XYZ file of C-alpha atoms in Angstrom:
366
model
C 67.936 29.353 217.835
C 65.481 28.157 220.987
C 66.214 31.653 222.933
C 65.789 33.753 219.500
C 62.278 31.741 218.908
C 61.589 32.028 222.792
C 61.753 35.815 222.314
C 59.457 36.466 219.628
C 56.859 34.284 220.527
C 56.816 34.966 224.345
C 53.205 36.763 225.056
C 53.508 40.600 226.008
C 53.033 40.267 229.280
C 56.360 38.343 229.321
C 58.402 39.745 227.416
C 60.423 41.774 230.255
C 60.986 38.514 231.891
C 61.720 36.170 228.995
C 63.864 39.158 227.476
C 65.738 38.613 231.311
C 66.287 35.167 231.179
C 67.820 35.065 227.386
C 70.151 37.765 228.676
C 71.212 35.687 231.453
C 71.674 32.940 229.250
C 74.006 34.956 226.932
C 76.010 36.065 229.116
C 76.428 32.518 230.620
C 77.418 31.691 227.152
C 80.013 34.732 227.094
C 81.621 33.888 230.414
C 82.080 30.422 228.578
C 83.219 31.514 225.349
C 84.127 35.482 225.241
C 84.620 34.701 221.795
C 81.036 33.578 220.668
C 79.370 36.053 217.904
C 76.193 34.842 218.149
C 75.938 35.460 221.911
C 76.763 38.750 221.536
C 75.020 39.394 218.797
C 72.035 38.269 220.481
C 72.744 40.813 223.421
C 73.341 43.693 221.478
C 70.038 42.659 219.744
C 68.544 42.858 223.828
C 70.389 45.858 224.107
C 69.014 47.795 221.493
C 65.505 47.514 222.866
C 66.190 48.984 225.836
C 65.945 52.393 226.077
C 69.305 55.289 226.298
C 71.108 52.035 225.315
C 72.187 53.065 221.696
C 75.829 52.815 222.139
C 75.873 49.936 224.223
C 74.382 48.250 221.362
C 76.398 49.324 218.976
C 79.241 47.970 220.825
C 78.083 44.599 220.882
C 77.385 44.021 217.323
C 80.372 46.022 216.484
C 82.326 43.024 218.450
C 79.996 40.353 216.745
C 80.546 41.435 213.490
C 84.817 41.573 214.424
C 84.401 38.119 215.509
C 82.497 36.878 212.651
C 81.528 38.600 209.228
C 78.176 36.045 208.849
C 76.867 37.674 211.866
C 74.318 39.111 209.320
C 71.518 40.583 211.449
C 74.710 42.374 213.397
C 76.093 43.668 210.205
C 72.851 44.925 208.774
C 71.647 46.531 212.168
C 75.270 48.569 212.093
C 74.616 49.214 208.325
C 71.453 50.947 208.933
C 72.593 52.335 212.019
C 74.934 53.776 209.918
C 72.845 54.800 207.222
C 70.445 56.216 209.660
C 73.272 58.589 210.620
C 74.196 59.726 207.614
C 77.769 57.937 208.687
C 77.652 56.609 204.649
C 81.389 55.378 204.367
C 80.473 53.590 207.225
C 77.404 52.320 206.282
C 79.176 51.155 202.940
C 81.771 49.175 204.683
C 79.389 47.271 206.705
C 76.762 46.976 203.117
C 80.121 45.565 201.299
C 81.180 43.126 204.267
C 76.868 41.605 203.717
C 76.865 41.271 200.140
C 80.290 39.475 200.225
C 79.084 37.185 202.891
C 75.386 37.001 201.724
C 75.464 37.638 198.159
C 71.264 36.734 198.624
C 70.613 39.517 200.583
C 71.412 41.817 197.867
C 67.294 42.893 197.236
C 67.674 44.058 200.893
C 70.810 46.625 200.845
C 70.845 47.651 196.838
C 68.014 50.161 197.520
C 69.773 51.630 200.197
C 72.935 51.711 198.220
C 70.550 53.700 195.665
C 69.741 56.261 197.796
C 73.453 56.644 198.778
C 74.086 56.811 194.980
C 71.423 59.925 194.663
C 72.575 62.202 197.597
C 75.792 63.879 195.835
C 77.583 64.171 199.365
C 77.290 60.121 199.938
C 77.956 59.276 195.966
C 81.850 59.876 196.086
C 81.893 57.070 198.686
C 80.459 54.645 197.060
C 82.159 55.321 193.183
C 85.185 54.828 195.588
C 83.970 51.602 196.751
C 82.797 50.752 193.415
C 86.458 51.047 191.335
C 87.773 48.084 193.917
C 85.403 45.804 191.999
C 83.954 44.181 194.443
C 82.696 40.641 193.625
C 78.855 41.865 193.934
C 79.106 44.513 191.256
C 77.632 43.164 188.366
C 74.540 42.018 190.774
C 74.799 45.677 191.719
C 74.725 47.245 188.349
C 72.014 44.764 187.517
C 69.333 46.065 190.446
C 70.366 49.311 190.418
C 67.818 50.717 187.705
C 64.963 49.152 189.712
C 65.270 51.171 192.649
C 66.431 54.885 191.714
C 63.947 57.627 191.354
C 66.266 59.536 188.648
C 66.882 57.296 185.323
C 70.371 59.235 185.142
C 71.587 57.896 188.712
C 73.679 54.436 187.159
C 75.027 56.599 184.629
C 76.806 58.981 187.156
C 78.361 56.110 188.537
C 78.797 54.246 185.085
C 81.127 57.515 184.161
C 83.007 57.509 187.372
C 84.456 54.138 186.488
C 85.419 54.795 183.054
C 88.879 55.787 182.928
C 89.503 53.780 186.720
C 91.833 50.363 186.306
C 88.299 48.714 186.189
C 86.073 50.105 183.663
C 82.649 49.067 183.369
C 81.843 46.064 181.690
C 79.682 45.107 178.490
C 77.454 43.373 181.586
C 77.485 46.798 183.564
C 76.330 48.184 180.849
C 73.959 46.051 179.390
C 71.487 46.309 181.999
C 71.055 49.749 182.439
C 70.852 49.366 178.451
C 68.091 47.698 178.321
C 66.365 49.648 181.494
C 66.100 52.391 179.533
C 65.224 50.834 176.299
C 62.440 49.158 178.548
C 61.032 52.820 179.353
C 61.411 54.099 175.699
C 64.227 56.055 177.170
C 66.360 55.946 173.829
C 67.985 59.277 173.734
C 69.439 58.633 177.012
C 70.319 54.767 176.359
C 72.191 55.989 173.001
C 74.124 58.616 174.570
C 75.175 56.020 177.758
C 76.586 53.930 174.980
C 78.047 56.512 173.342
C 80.138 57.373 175.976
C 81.802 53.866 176.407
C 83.023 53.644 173.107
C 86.796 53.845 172.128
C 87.975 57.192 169.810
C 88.219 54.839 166.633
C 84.560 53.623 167.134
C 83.299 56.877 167.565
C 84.558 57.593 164.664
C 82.656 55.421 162.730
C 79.572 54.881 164.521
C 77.580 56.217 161.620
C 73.472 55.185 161.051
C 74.873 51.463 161.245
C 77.634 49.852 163.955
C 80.364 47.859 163.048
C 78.068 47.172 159.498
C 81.594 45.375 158.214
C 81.709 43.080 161.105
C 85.185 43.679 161.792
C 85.198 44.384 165.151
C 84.059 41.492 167.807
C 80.126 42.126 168.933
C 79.853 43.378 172.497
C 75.956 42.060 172.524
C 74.790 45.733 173.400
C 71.724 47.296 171.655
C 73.368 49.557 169.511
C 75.702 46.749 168.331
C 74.978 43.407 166.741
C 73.003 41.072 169.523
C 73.167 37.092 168.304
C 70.591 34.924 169.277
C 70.803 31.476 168.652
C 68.325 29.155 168.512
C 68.274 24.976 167.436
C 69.796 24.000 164.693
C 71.038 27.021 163.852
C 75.031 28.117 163.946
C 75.982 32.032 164.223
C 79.529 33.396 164.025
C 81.351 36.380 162.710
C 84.827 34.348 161.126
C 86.551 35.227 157.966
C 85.100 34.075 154.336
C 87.264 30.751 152.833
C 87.629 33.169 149.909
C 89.348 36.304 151.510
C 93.003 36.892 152.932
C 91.643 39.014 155.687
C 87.973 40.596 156.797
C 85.267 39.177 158.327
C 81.778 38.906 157.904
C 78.431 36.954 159.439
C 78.221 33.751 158.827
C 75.053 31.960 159.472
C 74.549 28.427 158.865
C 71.160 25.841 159.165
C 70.796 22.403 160.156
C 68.917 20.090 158.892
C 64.833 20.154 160.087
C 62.861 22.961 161.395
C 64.134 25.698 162.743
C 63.224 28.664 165.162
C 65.870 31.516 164.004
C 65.512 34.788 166.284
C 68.354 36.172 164.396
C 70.368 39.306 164.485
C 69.448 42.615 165.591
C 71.039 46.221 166.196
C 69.066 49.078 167.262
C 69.625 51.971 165.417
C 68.496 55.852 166.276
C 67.475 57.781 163.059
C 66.296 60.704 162.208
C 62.726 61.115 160.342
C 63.984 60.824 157.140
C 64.372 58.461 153.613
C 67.465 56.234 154.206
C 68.864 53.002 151.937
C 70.279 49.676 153.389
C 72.898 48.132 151.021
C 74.942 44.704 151.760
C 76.532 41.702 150.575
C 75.701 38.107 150.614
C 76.774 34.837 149.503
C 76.257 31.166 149.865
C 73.066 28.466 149.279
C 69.793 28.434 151.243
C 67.436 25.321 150.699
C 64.084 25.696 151.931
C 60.119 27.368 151.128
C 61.163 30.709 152.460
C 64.382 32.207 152.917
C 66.420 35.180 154.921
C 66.073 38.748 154.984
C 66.775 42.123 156.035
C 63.569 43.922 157.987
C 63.283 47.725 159.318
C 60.951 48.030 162.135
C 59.934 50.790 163.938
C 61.494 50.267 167.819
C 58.015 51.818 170.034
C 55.024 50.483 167.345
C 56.924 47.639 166.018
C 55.246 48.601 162.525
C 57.593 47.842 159.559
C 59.666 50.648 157.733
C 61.125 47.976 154.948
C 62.711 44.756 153.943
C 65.269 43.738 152.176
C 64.803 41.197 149.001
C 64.386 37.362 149.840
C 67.413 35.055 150.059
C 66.756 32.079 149.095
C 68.463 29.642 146.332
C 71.946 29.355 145.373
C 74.415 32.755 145.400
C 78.428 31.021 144.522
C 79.681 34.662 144.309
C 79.011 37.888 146.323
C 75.519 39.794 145.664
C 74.593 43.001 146.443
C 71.017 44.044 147.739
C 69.389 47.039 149.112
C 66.080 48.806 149.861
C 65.270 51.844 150.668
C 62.755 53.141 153.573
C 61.243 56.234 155.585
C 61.512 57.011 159.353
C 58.480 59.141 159.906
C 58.630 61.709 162.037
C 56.688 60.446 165.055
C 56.292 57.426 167.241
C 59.720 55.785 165.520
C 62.391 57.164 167.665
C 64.583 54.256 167.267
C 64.275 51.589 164.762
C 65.770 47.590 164.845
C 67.578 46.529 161.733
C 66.911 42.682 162.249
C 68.048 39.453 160.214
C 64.681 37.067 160.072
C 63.960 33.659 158.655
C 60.339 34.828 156.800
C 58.842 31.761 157.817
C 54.606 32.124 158.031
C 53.760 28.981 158.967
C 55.654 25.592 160.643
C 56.201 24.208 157.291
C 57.959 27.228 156.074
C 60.667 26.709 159.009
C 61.956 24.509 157.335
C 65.238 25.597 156.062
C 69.199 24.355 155.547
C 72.188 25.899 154.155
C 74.405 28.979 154.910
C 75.015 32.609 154.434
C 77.354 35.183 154.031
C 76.696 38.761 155.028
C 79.137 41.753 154.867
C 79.320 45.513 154.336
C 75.865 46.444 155.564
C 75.242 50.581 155.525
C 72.643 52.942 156.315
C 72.942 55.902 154.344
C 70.875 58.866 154.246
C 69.093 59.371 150.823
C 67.349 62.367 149.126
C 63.429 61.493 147.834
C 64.289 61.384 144.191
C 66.487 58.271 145.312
């Protein structure tokens, strides 16, 4: 407002006096309207500059920020306030009331939230804070990485939430995921999704996830992640020829096509391993679909899977085997690609069946 701008840009030598005058203005307003927010947010903004006037100050935007939770500056000065003395459930409440109010302001208050989240006595307060599932969570979970100094700090909190009436989410998840994976920290990303797994999928985690399809994609790195691009279709959907079971389906429009497939990052040993599956269906086109092995940190390729391309009425088999070596592959993406190697080799129509895709661990005489 006019008194807020008056304040700031009143030259040095003025500032006692204009800093006089605005108060005498607020507290005209006050008299008037006891109830305003702004006017005594304003004063406890004063208030605060003056010297031994601490609690004074406090007071005020304590009252603004009763009257009125988009008294922003008020809540964030009692937030830091807060922070500042080490009163964290405090300073929670009042970082909980902003970020409901002022969703925006989030860049401002998440790194203070992280250092909350890495001192062990504050942390309890704000897992506490964090099982209400508060509306700004996911926002939360997705700025958290960026501002913690251990790579470990989201998954302390990820854990406290696990067995809470709200859990964390595939979304929770998926950007710490990808944080790591960022940094080449696999070890740790694998083990975070490890832990967020159901009994019955631990059981069968294996080399390859969910390699029948059966179970629904979450879209996490060590599961299948769909992309789809034009003109093409992607669904996991039971064959016309089967009672039950499902299996990838992936289907082509007419034209040119940009396919960026579908991927699941995988974390095996150094070692000789074979990929075996099943397809079916009828893909038109110069170049068709396969199966490729790449190395996760040097991108360099491990193997490939025979070309589909043609007519398949019945269910095929195919396989290839390939190597992790020992260094610089410490996790590997098993990817579905169109080999296209030039525009004229996009072109492609048709469909596909995939099912039963393993990973199995093979000696060298294989």
């Amino acid at each position: 407002g006019a008194t807020e701008t008056h304040a700031q840009s009143s030259p040095s030598g003025n500032v006692d006096k204009a800093s006089e005058q605005i108060r005498a203005i607020v507290k005209q307003a006050l008299r008037s309207d006891p109830h305003n927010a702004r006017a005594l947010r304003i004063l406890g903004q004063l208030t605060a500059t003056a010297s031994n006037e601490d609690s004074a100050a406090t007071q005020l935007m304590q009252a603004a920020a009763r009257l009125s939770l988009r008294e922003s500056i008020a809540l964030a000065w009692l937030m830091q306030r807060s922070y500042e003395r080490k009163e964290y459930e405090l300073a929670l409440r009042w970082a909980d009331a902003l970020l409901r109010s002022r969703p925006q302001l989030a860049r401002h208050i998440v790194p203070m939230l992280a250092r909350i989240a890495e001192n062990e006595r504050a942390r309890p307060a704000l897992e506490t804070l964090l099982a209400g599932n508060p509306p700004w969570r996911p926002q939360f979970f997705a700025m958290l990485p960026a501002n913690v100094k251990d790579a470990r700090t989201p998954l302390h909190l990820l854990l406290s939430l696990k067995k809470t009436q709200t859990p964390p989410t595939s979304t929770d998840l998926r950007s710490y995921l990808h944080f790591l994976i960022s940094r080449k920290f696999y070890d740790l990303a694998y083990y975070t999704w490890l832990q967020f797994l159901t009994p019955k999928q631990l059981r069968v985690a294996g080399f390859l996830f969910n390699g029948s399809f059966e179970g629904g994609p979450s879209g996490l790195p060590f599961d299948w992640v769909l992309t789809t691009g034009p003109g093409v279709t992607m669904d996991i959907a039971a064959p016309p020829d089967r009672d039950g079971g499902r299996a990838l389906y992936v289907a082509f429009g007419h034209g040119r096509v940009r396919f960026r497939g579908i991927a699941q990052l995988t974390m095996l040993p150094p070692g000789r391993y074979r990929l075996d599956g099943r397809y079916k269906g009828e893909i038109r086109g110069l170049r068709g679909l396969r199966w490729r092995i790449t190395c996760a940190e040097s991108h360099s390729r491990l193997g490939e899977s025979p070309m589909f391309v043609g007519p398949a009425p019945t269910w095929q088999s195919f396989y290839t085997t390939f190597t992790v070596p020992p260094s610089n592959c410490r996790a590997q993406y098993l990817q579905l690609i169109h080999d296209a190697r030039s525009a004229s080799e996009q072109l492609i129509t048709g469909s596909v069946w995939y099912d039963d895709l393993t990973i199995e661990r093979v000696s060298r005489a294989d």
